[in-house]
Short mmCIF file of C-alpha atoms in Angstrom, two decimals:
data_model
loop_
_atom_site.label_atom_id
_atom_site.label_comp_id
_atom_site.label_asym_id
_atom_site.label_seq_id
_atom_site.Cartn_x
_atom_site.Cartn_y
_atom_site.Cartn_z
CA UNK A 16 -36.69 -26.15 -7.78
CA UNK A 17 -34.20 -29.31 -7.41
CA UNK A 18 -31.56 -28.52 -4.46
CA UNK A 19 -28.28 -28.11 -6.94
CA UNK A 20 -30.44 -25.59 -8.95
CA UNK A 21 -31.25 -23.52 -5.67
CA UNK A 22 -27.75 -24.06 -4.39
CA UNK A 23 -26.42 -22.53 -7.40
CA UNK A 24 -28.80 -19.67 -7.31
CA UNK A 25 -27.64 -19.43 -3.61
CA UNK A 26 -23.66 -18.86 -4.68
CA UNK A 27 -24.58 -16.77 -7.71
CA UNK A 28 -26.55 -14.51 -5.66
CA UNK A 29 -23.54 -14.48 -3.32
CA UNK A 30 -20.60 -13.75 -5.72
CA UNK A 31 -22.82 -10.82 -7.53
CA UNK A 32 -23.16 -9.22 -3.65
CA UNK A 33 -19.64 -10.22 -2.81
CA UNK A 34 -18.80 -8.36 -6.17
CA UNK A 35 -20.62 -5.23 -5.36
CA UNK A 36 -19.38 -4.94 -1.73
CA UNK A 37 -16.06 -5.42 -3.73
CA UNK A 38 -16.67 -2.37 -5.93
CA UNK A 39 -18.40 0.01 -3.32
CA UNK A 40 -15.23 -0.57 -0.90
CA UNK A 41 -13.02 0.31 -3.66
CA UNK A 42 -14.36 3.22 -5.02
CA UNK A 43 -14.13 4.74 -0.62
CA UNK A 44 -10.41 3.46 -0.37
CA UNK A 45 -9.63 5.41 -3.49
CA UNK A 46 -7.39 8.03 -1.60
CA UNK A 47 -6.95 5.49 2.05
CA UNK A 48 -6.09 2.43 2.67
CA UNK A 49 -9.09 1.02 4.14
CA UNK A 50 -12.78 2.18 3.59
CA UNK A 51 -13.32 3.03 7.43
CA UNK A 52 -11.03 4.66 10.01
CA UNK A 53 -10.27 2.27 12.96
CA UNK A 54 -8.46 1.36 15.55
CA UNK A 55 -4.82 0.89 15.29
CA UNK A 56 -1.26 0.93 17.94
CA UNK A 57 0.91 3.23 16.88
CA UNK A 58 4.78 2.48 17.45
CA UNK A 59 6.87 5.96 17.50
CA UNK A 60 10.91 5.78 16.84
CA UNK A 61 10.97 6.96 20.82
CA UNK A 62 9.63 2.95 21.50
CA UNK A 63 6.28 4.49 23.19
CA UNK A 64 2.99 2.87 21.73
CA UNK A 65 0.43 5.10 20.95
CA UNK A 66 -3.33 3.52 20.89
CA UNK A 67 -5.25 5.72 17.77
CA UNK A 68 -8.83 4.92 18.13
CA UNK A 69 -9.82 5.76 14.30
CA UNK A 70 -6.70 5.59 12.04
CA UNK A 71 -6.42 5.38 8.36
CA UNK A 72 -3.11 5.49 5.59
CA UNK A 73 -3.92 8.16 3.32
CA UNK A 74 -2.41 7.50 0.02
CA UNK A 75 -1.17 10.84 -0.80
CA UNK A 76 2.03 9.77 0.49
CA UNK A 77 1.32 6.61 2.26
CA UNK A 78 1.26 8.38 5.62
CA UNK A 79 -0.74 7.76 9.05
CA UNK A 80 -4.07 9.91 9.20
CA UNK A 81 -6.02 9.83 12.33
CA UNK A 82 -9.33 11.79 13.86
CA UNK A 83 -8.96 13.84 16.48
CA UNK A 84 -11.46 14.24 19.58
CA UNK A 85 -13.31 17.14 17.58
CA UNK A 86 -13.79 15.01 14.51
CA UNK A 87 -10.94 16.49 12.08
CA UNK A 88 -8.52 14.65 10.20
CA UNK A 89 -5.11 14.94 10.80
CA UNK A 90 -2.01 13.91 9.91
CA UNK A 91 0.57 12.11 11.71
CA UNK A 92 3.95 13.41 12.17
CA UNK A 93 5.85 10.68 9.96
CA UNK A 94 9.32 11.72 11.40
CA UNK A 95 8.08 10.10 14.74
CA UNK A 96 6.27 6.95 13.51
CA UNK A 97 7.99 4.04 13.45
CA UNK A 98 5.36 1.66 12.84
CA UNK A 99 1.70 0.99 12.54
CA UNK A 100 -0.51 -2.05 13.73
CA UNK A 101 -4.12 -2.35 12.39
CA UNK A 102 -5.80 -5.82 12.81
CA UNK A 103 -4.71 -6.93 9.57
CA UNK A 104 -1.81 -5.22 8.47
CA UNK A 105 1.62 -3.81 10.16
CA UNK A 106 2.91 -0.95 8.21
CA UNK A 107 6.80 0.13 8.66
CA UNK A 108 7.72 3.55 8.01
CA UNK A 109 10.67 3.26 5.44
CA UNK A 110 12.15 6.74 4.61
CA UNK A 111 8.81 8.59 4.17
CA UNK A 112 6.64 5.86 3.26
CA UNK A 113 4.40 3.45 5.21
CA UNK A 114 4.65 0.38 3.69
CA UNK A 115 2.64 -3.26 4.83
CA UNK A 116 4.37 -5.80 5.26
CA UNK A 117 2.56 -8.42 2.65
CA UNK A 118 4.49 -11.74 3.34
CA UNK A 119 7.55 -12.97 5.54
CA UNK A 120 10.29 -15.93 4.55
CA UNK A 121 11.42 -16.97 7.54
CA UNK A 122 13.55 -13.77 9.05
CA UNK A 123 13.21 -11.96 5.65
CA UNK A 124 9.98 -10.01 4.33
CA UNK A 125 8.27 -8.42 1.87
CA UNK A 126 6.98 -4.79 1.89
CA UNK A 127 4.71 -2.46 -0.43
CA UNK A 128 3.60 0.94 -0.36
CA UNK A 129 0.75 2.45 -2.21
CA UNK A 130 0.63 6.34 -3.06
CA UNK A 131 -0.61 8.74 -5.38
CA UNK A 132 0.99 10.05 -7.78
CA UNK A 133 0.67 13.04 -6.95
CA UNK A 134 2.35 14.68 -10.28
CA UNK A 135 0.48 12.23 -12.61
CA UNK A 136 -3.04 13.86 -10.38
CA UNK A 137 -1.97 17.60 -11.57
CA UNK A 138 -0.98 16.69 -14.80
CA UNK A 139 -4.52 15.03 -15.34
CA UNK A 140 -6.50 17.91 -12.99
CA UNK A 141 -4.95 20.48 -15.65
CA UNK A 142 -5.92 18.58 -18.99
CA UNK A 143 -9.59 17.99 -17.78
CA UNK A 144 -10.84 20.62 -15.99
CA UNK A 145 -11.32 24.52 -16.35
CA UNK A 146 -9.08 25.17 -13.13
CA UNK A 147 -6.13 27.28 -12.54
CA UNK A 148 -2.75 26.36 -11.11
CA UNK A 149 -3.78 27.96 -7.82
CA UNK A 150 -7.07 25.78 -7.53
CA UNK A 151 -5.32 22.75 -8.60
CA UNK A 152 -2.32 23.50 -5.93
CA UNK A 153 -4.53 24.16 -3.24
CA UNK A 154 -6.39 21.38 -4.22
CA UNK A 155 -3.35 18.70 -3.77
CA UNK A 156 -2.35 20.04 -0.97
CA UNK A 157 -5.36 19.79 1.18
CA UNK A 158 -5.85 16.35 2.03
CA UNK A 159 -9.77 17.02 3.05
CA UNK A 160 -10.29 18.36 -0.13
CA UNK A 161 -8.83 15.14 -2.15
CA UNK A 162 -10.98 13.38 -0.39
CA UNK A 163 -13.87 15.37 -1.03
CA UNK A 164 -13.43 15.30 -4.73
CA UNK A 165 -12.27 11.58 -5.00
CA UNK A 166 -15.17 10.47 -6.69
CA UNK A 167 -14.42 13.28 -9.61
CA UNK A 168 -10.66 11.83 -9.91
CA UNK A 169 -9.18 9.46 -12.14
CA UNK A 170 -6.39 8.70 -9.06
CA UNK A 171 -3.26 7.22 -10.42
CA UNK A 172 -1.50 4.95 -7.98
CA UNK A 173 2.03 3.73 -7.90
CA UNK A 174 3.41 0.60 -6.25
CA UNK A 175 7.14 0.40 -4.37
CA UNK A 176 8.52 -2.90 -3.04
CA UNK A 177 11.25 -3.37 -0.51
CA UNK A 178 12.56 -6.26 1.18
CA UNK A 179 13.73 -6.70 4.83
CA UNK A 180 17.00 -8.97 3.81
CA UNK A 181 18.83 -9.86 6.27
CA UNK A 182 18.41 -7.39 8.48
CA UNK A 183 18.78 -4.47 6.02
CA UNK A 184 16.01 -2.81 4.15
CA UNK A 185 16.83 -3.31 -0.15
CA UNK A 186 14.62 -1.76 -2.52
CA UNK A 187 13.00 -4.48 -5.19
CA UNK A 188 15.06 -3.72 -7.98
CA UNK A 189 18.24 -5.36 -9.67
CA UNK A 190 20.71 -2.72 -9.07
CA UNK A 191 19.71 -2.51 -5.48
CA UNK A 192 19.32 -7.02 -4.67
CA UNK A 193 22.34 -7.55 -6.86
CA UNK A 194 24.79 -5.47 -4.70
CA UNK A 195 23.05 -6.58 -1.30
CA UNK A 196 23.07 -10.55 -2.42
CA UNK A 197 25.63 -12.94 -1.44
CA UNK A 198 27.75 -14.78 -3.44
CA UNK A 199 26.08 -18.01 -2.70
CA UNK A 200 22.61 -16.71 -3.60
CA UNK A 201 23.76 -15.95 -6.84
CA UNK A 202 22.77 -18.49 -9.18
CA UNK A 203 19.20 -18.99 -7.50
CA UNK A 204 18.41 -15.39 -7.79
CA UNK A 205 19.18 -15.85 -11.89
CA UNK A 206 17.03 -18.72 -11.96
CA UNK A 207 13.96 -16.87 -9.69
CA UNK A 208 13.86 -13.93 -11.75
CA UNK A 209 13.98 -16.09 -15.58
CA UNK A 210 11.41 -18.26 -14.87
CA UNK A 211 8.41 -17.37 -17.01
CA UNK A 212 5.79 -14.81 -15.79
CA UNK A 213 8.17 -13.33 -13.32
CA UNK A 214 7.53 -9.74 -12.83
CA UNK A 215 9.09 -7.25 -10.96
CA UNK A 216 5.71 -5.77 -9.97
CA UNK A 217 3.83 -8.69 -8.77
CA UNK A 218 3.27 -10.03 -5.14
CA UNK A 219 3.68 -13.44 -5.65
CA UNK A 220 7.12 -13.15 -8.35
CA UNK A 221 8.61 -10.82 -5.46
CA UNK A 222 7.62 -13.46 -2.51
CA UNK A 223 9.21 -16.55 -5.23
CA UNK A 224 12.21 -14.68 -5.38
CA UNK A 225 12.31 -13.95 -1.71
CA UNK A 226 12.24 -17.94 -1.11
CA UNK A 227 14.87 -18.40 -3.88
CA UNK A 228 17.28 -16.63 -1.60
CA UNK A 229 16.81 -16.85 1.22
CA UNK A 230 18.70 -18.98 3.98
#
């Protein structure tokens, strides 16, 4: 075997594992934001920093989860957290939402939260299964429970976007950027948002038009 036949051999055997990892770690983050719980400081609105040894985001309702000394989930009280540091990501609470902070433009930024839709989840629970509404209610509401059945569920997620402009937080959407725009960003936001493939649900559109108008 020649040394650009075993090299490619070597990086086909590594995407195909890479792949698999890929697909295993998706199918446990189905109802959290990361696979494993782990260790994360905890900002509350008081200014105190909290260190959570094993900490999660469950996405029914993009809130904090953490376990407890006994070993049971539980869920943080979202009126009190302000913000959330893991190694990777910083979440900010926004209304009820946790939402990570995906890119910044100099003082600007842009957020996104991923949740459950949790209405979609019932809708689907009721067409495909021999359940009642009780089952399905108590279902949805216990967190431990979602996560027990998550491999069973078809979970359909939604997407929200905000931006930290200047100093305010604006929901991605025109109604909401066109009244908190100045007049002077104007023109460039017309031009970001017509340029072909923009879309008002992808990462990389949303961080294009963040550039476009900004200072």
């Amino acid at each position: 075997m020649n040394v650009l036949t075993r090299w490619v051999l070597i990086v086909a055997t590594w995407i195909c594992a890479t792949s698999a990892m890929a697909q295993a770690d998706t199918l446990q983050r189905r109802t959290m934001a990361y696979a494993n719980f782990r260790p994360a400081l905890v900002t509350l609105t008081s200014g105190k920093v909290v260190k959570a040894a094993q900490a999660n985001v469950l996405l029914k309702g993009s809130v904090l989860v953490y376990r407890n000394p006994q070993g049971r989930i539980m869920e943080a009280n979202r009126a009190t957290v302000k913000s959330v540091d893991f190694d990777d990501r910083h979440y900010e609470r926004i209304d009820t939402l946790l939402f990570w902070r995906v890119d910044t433009v100099g003082d600007n930024a842009l957020y996104r939260a991923t949740y459950i839709d949790m209405a979609s989840l019932r809708q689907q629970i009721l067409n495909s299964r021999n359940m009642t509404d009780m089952q399905v209610n108590s279902l949805m509401l216990s967190s431990t429970a979602l996560m027990a059945n998550e491999e069973d569920l078809e979970l359909p997620y939604t997407d929200v976007y905000y931006f930290r402009y200047r100093g305010k937080w604006v929901k991605v959407h025109e109604r909401y950027i066109d009244h908190a725009l100045p007049r002077s960003k104007r023109q460039a936001y017309k031009v970001a948002v017509a340029m072909p493939g923009f879309s008002w649900s992808n990462p990389r559109s949303l961080i294009s038009l963040l550039r476009a108008i900004s200072d």
